Short mmCIF file of C-alpha atoms and ligand atoms in Angstrom, two decimals:
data_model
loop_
_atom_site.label_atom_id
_atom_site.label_comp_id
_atom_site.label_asym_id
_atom_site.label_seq_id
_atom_site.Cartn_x
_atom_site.Cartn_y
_atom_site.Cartn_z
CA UNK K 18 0.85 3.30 44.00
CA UNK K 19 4.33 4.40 43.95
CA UNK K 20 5.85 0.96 42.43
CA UNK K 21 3.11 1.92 39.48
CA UNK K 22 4.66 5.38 39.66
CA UNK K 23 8.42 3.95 39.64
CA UNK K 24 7.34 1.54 36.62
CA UNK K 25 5.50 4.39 34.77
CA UNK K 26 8.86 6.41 35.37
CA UNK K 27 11.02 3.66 34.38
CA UNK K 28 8.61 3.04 30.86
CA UNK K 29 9.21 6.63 30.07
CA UNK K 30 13.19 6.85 30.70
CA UNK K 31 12.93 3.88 28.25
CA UNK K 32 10.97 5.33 25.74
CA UNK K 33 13.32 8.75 26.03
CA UNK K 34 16.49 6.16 25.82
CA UNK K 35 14.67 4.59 22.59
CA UNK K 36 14.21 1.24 24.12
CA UNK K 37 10.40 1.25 25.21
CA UNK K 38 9.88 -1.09 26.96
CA UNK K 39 5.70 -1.53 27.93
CA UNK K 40 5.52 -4.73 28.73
CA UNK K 41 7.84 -6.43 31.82
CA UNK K 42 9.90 -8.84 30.13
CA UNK K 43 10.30 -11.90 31.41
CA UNK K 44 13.14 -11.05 34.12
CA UNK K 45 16.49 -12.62 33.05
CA UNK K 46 19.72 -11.75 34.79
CA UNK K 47 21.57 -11.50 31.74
CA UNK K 48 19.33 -10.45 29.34
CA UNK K 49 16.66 -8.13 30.80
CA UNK K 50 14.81 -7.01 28.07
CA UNK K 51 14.20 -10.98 26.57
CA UNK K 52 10.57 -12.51 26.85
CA UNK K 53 7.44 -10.93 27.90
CA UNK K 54 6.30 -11.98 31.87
CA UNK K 55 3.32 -13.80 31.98
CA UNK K 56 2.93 -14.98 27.92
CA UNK K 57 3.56 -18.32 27.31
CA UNK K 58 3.63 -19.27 23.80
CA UNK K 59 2.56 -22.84 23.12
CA UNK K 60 2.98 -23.74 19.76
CA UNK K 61 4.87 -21.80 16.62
CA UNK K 62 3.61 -22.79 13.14
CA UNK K 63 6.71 -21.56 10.61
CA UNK K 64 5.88 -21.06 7.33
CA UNK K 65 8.74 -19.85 5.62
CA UNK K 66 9.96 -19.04 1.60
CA UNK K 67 13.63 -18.67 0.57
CA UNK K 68 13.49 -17.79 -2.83
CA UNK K 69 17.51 -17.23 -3.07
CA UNK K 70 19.08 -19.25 -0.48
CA UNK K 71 22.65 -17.72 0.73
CA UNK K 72 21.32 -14.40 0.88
CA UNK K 73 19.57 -12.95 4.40
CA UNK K 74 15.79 -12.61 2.47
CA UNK K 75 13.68 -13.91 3.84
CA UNK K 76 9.76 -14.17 3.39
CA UNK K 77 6.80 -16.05 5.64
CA UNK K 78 4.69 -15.80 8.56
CA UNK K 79 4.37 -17.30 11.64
CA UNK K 80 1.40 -18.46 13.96
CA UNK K 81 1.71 -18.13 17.38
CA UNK K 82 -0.47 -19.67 19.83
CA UNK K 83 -0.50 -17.84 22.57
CA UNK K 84 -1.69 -17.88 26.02
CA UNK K 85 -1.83 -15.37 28.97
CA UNK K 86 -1.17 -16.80 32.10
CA UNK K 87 -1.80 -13.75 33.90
CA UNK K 88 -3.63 -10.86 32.91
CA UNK K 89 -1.57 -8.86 30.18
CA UNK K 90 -1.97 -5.55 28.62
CA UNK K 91 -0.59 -6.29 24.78
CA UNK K 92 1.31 -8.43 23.38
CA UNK K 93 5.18 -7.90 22.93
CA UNK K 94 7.08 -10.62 21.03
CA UNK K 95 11.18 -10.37 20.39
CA UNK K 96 11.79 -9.74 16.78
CA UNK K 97 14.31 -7.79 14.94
CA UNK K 98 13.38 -9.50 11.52
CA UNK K 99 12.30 -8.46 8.18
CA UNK K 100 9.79 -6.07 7.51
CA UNK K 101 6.28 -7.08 8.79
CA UNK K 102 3.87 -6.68 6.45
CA UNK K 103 0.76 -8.08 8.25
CA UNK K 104 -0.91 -9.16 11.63
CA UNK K 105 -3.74 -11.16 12.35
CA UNK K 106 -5.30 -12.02 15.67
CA UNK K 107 -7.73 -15.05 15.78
CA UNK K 108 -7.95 -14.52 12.09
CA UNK K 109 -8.39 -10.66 11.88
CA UNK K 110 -6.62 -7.44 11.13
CA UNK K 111 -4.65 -6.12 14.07
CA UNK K 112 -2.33 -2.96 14.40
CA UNK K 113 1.08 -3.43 15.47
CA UNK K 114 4.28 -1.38 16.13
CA UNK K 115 7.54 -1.92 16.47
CA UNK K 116 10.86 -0.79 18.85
CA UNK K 117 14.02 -1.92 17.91
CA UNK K 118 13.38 -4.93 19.38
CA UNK K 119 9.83 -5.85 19.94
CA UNK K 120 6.93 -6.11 18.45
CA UNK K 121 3.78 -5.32 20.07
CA UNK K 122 0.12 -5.89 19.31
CA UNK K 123 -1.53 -3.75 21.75
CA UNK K 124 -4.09 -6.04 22.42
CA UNK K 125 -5.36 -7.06 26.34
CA UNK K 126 -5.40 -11.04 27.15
CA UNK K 127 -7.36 -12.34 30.24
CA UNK K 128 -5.69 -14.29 32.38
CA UNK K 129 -6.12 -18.07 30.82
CA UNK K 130 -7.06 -16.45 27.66
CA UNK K 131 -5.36 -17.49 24.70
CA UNK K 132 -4.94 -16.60 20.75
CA UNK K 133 -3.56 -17.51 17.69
CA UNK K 134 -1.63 -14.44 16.20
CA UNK K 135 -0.16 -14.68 12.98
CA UNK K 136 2.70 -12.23 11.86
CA UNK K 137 3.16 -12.08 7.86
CA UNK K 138 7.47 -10.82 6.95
CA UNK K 139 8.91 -10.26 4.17
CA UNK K 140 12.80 -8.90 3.66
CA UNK K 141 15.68 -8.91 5.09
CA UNK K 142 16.69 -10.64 8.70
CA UNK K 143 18.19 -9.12 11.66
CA UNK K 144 21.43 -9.46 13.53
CA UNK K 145 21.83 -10.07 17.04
CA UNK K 146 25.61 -9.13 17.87
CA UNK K 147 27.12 -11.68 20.28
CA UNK K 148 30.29 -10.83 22.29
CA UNK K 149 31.86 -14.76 22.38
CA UNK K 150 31.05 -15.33 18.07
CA UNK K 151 33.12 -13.62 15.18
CA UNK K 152 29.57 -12.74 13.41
CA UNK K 153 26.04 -12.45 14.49
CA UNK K 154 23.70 -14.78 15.34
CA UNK K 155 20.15 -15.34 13.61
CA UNK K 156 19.72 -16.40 9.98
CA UNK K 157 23.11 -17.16 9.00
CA UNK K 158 23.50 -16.72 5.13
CA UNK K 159 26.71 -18.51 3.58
CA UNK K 160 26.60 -17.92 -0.56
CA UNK K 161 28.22 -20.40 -2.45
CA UNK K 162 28.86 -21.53 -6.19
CA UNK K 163 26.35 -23.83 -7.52
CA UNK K 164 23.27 -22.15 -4.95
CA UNK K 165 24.25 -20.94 -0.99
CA UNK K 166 23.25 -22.46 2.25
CA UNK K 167 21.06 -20.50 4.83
CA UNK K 168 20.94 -21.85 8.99
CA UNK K 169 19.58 -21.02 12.23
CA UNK K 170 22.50 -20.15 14.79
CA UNK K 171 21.05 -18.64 17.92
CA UNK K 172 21.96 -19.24 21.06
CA UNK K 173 21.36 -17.54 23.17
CA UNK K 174 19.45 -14.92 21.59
CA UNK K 175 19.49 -15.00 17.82
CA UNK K 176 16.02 -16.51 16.60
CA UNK K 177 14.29 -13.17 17.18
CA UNK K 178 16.54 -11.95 15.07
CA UNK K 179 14.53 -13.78 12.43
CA UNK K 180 11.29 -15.40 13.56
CA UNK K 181 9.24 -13.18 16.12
CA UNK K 182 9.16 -15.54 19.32
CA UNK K 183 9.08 -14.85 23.05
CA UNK K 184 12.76 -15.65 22.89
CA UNK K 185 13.84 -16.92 26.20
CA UNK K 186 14.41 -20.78 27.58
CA UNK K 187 12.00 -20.45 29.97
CA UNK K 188 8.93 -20.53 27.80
CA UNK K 189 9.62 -24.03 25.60
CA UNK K 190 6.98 -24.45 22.90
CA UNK K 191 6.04 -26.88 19.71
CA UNK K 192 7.06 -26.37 16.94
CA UNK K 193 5.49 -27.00 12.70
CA UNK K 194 7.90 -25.63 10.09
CA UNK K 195 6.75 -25.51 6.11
CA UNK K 196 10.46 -24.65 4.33
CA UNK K 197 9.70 -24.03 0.92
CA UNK K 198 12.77 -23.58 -1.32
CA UNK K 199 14.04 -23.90 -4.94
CA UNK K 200 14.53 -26.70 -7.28
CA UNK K 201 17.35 -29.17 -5.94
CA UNK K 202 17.93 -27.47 -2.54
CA UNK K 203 16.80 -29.60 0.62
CA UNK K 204 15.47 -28.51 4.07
CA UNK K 205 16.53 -29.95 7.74
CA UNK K 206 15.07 -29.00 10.78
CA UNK K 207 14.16 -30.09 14.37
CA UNK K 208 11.28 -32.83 14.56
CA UNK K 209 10.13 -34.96 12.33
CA UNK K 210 10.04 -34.34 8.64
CA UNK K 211 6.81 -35.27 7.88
CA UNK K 212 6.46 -34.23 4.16
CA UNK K 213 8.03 -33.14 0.58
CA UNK K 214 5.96 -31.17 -1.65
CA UNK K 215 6.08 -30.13 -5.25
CA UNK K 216 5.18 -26.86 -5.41
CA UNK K 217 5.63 -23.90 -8.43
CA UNK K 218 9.37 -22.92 -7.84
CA UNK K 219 10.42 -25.79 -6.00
CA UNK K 220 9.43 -27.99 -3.09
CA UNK K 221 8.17 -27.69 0.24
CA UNK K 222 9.12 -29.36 2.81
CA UNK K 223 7.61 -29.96 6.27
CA UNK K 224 8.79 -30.89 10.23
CA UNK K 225 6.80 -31.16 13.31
CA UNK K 226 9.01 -31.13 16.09
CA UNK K 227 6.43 -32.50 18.57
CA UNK K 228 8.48 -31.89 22.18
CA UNK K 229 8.75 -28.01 23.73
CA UNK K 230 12.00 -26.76 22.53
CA UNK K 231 13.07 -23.14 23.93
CA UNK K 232 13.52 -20.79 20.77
CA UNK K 233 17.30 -20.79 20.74
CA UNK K 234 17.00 -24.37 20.12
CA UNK K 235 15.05 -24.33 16.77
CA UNK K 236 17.49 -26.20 14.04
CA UNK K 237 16.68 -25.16 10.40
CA UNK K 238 18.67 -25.61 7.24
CA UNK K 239 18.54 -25.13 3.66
CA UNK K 240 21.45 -25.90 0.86
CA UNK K 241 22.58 -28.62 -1.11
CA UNK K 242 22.20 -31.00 1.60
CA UNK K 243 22.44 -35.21 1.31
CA UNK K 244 20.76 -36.86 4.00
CA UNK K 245 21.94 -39.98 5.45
CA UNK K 246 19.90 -42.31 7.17
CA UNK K 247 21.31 -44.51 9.55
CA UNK K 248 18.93 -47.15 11.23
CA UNK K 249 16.93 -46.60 14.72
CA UNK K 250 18.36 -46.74 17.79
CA UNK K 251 16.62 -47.40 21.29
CA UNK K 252 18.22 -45.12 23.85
CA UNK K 253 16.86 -45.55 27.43
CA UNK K 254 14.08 -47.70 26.65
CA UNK K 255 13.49 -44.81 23.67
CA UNK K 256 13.34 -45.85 19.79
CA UNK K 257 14.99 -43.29 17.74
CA UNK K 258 15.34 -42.06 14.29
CA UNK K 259 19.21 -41.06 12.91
CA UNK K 260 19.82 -38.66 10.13
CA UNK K 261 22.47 -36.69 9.33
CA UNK K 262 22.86 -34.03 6.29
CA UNK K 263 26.38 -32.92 4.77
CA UNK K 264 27.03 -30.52 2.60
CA UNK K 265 28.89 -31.56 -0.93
CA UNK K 266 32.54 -31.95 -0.72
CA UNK K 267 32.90 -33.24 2.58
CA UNK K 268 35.43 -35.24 3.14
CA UNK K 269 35.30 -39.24 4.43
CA UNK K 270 37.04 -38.17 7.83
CA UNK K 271 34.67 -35.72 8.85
CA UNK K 272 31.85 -37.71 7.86
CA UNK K 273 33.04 -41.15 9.69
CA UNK K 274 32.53 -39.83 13.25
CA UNK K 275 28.62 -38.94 12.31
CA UNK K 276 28.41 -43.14 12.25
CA UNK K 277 28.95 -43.31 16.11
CA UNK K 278 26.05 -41.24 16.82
CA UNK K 279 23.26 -44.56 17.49
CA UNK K 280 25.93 -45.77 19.73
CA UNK K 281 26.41 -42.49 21.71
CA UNK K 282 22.77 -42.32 22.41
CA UNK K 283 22.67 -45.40 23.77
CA UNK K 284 25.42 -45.01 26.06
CA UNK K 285 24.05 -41.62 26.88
CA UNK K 286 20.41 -43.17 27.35
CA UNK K 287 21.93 -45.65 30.13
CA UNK K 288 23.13 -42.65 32.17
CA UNK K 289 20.14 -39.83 31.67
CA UNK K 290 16.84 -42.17 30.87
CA UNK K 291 14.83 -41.54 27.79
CA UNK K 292 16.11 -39.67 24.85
CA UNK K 293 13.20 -36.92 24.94
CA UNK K 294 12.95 -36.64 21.10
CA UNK K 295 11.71 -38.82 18.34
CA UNK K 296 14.91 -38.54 16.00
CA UNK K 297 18.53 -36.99 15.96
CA UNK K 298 21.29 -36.46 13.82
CA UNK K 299 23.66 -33.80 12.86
CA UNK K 300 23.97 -30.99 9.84
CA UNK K 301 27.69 -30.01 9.08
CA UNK K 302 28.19 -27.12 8.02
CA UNK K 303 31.24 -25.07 6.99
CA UNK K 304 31.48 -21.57 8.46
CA UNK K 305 34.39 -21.92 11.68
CA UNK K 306 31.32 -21.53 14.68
CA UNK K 307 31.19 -23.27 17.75
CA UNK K 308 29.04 -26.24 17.85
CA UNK K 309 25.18 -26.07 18.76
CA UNK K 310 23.11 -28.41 20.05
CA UNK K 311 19.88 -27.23 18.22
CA UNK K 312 17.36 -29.63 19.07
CA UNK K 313 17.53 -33.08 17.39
CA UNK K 314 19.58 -32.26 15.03
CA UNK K 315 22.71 -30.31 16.06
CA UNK K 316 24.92 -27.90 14.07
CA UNK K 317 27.93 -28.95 13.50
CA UNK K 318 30.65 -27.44 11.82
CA UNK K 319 33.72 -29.13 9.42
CA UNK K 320 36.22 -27.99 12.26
CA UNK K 321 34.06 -29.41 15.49
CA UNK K 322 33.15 -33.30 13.48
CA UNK K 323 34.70 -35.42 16.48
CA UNK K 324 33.63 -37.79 18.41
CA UNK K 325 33.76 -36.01 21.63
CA UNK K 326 31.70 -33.09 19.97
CA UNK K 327 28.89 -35.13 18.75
CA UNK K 328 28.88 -36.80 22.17
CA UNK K 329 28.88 -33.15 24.00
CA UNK K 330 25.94 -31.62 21.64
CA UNK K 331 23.50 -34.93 22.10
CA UNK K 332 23.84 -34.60 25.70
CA UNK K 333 22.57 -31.05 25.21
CA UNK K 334 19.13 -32.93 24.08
CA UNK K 335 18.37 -33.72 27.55
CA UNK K 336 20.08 -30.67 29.35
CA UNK K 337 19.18 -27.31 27.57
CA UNK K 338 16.36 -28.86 25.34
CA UNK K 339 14.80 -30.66 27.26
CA UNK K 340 15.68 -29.86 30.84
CA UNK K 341 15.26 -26.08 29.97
CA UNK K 342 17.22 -22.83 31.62
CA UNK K 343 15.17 -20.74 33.72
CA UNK K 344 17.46 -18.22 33.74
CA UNK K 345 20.87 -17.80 31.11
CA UNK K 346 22.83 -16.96 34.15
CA UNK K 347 22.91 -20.85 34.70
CA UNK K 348 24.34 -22.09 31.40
CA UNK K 349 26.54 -24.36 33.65
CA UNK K 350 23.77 -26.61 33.73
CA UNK K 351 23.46 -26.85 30.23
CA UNK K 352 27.45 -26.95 29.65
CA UNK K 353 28.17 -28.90 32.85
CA UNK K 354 26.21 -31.20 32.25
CA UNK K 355 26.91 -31.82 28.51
CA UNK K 356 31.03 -31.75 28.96
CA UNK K 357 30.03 -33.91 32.28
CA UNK K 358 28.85 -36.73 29.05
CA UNK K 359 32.17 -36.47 27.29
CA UNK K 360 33.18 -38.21 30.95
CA UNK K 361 30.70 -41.13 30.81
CA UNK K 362 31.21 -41.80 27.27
CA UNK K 363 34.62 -41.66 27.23
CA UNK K 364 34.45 -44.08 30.39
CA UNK K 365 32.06 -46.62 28.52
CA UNK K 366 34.97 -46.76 25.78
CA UNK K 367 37.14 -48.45 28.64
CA UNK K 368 38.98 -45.51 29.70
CA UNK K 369 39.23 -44.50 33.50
CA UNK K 370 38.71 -40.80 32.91
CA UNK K 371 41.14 -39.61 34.84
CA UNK K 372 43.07 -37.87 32.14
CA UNK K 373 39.94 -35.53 31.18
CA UNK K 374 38.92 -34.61 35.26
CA UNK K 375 42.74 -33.55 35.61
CA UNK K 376 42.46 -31.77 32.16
CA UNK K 377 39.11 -30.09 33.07
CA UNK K 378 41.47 -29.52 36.59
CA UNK K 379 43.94 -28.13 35.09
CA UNK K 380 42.22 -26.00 32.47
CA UNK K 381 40.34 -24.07 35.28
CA UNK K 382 43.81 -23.64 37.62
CA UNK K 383 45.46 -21.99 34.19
CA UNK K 384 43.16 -19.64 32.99
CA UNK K 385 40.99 -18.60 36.45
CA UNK K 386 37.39 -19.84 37.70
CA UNK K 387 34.26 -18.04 38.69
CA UNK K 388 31.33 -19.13 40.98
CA UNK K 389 28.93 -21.28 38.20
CA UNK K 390 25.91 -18.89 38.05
CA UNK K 391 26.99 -15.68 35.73
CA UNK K 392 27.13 -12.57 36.64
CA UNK K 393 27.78 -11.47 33.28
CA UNK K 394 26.88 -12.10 29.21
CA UNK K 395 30.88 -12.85 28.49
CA UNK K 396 30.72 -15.55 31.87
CA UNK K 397 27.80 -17.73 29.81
CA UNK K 398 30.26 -20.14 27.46
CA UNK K 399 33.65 -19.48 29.40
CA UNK K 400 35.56 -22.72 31.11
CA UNK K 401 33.87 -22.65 34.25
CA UNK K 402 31.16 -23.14 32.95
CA UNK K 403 31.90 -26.33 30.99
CA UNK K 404 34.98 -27.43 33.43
CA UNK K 405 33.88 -26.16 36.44
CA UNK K 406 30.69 -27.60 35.73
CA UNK K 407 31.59 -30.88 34.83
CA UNK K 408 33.56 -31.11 38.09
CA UNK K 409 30.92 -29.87 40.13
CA UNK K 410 28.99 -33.21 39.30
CA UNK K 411 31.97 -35.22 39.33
CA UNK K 412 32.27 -34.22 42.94
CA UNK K 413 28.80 -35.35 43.53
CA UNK K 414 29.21 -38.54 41.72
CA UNK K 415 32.82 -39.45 43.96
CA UNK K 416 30.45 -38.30 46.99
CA UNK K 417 27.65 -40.61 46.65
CA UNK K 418 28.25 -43.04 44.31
CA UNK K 419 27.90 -44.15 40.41
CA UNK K 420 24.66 -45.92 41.22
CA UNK K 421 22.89 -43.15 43.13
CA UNK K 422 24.52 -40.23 40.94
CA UNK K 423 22.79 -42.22 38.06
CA UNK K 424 19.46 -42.99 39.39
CA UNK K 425 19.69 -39.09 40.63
CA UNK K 426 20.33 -37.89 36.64
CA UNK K 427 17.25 -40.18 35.80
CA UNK K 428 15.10 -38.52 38.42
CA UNK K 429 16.60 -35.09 37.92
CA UNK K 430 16.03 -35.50 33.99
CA UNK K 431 12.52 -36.52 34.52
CA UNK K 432 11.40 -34.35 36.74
CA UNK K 433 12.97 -31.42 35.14
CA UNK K 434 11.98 -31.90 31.70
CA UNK K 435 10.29 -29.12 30.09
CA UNK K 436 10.55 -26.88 33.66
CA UNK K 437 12.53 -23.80 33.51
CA UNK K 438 15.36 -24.68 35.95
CA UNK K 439 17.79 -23.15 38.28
CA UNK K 440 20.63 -23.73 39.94
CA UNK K 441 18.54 -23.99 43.30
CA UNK K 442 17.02 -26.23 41.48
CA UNK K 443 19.10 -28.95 40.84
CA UNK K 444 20.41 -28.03 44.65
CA UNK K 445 16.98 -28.70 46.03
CA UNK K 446 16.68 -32.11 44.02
CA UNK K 447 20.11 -32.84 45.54
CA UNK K 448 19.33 -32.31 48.84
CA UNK K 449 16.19 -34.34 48.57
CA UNK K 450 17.22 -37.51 46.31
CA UNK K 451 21.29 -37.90 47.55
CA UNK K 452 21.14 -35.94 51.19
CA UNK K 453 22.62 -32.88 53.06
CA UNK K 454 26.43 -34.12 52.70
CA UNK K 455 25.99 -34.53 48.33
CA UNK K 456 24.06 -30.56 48.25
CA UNK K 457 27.26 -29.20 50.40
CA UNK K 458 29.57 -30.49 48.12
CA UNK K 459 27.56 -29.20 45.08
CA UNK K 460 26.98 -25.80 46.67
CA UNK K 461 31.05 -25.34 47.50
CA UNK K 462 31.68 -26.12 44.20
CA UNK K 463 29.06 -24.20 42.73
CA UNK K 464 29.66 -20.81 45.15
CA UNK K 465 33.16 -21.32 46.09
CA UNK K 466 35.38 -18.01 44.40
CA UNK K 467 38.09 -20.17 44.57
CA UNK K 468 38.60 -23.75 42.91
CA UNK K 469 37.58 -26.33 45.02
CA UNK K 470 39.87 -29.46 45.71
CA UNK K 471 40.09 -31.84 43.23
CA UNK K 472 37.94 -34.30 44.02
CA UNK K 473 38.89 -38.11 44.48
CA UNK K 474 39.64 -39.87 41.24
CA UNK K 475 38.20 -43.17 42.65
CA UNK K 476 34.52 -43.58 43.03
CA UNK K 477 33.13 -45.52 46.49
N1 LIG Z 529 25.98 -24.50 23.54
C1 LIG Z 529 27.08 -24.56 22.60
C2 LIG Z 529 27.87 -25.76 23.01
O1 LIG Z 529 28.60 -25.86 23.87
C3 LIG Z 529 27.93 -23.34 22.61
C4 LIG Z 529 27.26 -22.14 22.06
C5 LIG Z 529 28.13 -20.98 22.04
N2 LIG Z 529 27.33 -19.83 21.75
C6 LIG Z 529 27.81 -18.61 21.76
N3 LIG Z 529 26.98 -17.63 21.52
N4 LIG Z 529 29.06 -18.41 22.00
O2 LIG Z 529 27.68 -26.80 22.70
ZN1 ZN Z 530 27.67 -27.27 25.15
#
């Protein structure tokens, strides 16, 4: 009675703030308002039209499948997209409204009931402002001479501001995307493309990205794109399909690193099992943004075509795409692990390593450290969370071992995949798999305000 009371006072202090809020969201330290508790969205089928690419229209409509897994009131998906001009649920006419940053379909789902809604846009995107990125994230729009280049750029909360989705890690889903764009302009995005399409005013083109991906993950592309095949590769026992796209004009340097990518995965297979998708490759592009592992097929900018980078974002395929966050406040797990790769690959290229654990060392000793799970949206990309977290499993690996700390990324990979995960997670799988001395060491380095001692160089 008086928690109802408290939540019925806290939904109406929203609604006077302008932020309504009806439905709980899903409970994220950082972001509070992302997700809807309780709604687990299975499957997203994209149907999308870009009738002038490099501009931020954008028309289509998605099908959601939907499923309660508790008892729910309405529906309330993140979107700050273009204008909806339509709802259907299981096929027929709904009413929905919106708040600056939901829509809702005030509609009841029994527990274990599910739907397919489908939400019809047509306009002009949204922006999500982000406080680490020079623009926004969302539908990125870069015009150009001789036709402009549109992509996905997200994380951590940026596809809502495009595609309505319950946009947060925790609820992974499928994924079918229909592109369909003009005459001579091509179409990338996660999955498997699985057709090309004449249609009146150009061609449409078609993925299925088969594996849960969280939203923030989602890769799509349009422009003057060449795609580059490069044969299969089996990565942990895995068989996988390469392509790459670049953008005219770009250069033979920043292409040659691109070529390394079969061999990374292999390397990369050895030390985390499986590769959990079918395919991967890379899209350059040119605007100056940070790398992003969007999911088999990462985003990767002119400036950020190295080695080490492509090594970093396909690492991301099995920590952050496939081993999902359960809350953002743990992006170490993502970053650690990923700038933990740059480590092992740069260690199956016969180098000892020890340069990049004193650099990561170093880095952290210069500019300040933080315990690894954030506290705030600033702390979610900052070094501790790529150093620190890379030498956080370092210190586990020198404690027990390179063929226990191995096995244990095998186990923790498989177990993990597709589970939203936690810091006491990968404690708890610590504790169990490597013992109480491995889960101390973790925990100091992973609670410790101060930096932790470097640990040894030489592993037992
Ligand atoms: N996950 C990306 C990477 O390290 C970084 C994304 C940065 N995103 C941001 N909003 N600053 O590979
Ligand atoms: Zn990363």
């Amino acid at each position: 009675m008086r928690r109802a009371a408290l939540a019925l006072t806290l939904t109406l202090l929203g609604a006077a703030l302008g932020q309504p809020l009806p439905a709980p969201a899903w409970g994220d330290s950082v972001y509070p308002q992302l997700g809807q508790a309780g709604l687990d969205v299975t499957h997203y089928d994209v149907t999308l039209r870009v009738a002038r690419p490099g501009t931020r229209t954008l028309q289509g409509e998605v099908t959601l499948t939907v499923r309660a897994v508790k008892a729910l009131p309405l529906l309330s998906l993140d979107y700050l997209g273009a204008a909806v001009t339509g709802v259907t649920w299981d096929g027929g006419a709904v009413p929905h409204e919106r708040t600056p940053e939901k829509l809702l379909v005030r509609r009841p789902l029994a527990a274990g009931q599910t739907a397919r809604v489908t939400v019809r846009f047509d306009g002009v995107t949204g922006e999500v402002p982000d406080p680490s990125l020079p623009g926004a994230l969302g539908w990125q729009a870069v015009p150009g001479p001789g036709g402009g280049v549109n992509f996905a750029y997200s994380e951590p909360d940026g596809t809502r501001a495009f595609l309505p989705v319950n946009d947060h890690p925790a609820d992974p889903a499928t994924f079918t995307l229909r592109v369909t764009v003009p005459p001579g302009v091509t179409a990338a995005a996660s999955g498997v493309q699985t057709g090309v399409q004449p249609v009146v005013g150009g061609r449409t083109f078609t993925f299925e990205q088969r594996q849960p991906i969280p939203p923030y993950a989602l890769a799509l592309h349009l422009g003057s794109l060449e795609r580059v095949d490069q044969s299969a590769v089996v990565s942990g026992g895995k068989q996988v399909a390469l392509r790459d796209y670049f953008p005219p004009g770009i250069p033979p340097a920043v292409r040659a690193p691109y070529a390394r990518t079969g061999e990374i995965l292999r390397v990369l297979g050895e030390w985390f099992g499986p590769y959990p998708f079918e395919t991967y490759g890379s899209v350059v592009v040119t605007p100056p943004l940070p790398a992003l592992e969007t999911a088999t097929l990462s985003t990767m900018p002119v400036t950020s075509s190295s080695v080490r980078v492509i090594v970093h974002e396909a690492a991301h395929q099995w920590f952050g795409n496939s081993v999902v966050l359960g809350d953002w406040a743990d992006t170490w797990l993502n970053e650690g692990f990923a700038t933990y790769a740059e480590l092992v690959w740069a260690q199956s290229q016969g180098e000892d390593g020890q340069a990049m654990v004193q650099g990561w060392y170093a880095r952290l000793q210069a500019r300040g450290t933080r315990p690894l799970v954030a506290r705030a949206a600033d702390d979610l990309f900052d070094g501790s969370a790529y150093a620190r977290g890379a030498l956080a499993l370092h210190a586990v690996r020198v404690t027990v071992g390179d063929a226990a700390f191995k096995s244990f990324l095998h186990i923790y990979v498989r177990q993990q995949a597709g589970q939203p995960t936690r810091t006491a997670d990968l404690l708890r799988l610590v504790r169990a798999q490597l013992g109480q001395p491995a889960e101390a060491v973790l925990r100091r380095w992973i609670e410790s305000p101060a930096l932790p001692p470097l640990p040894g160089l030489q592993t037992p």
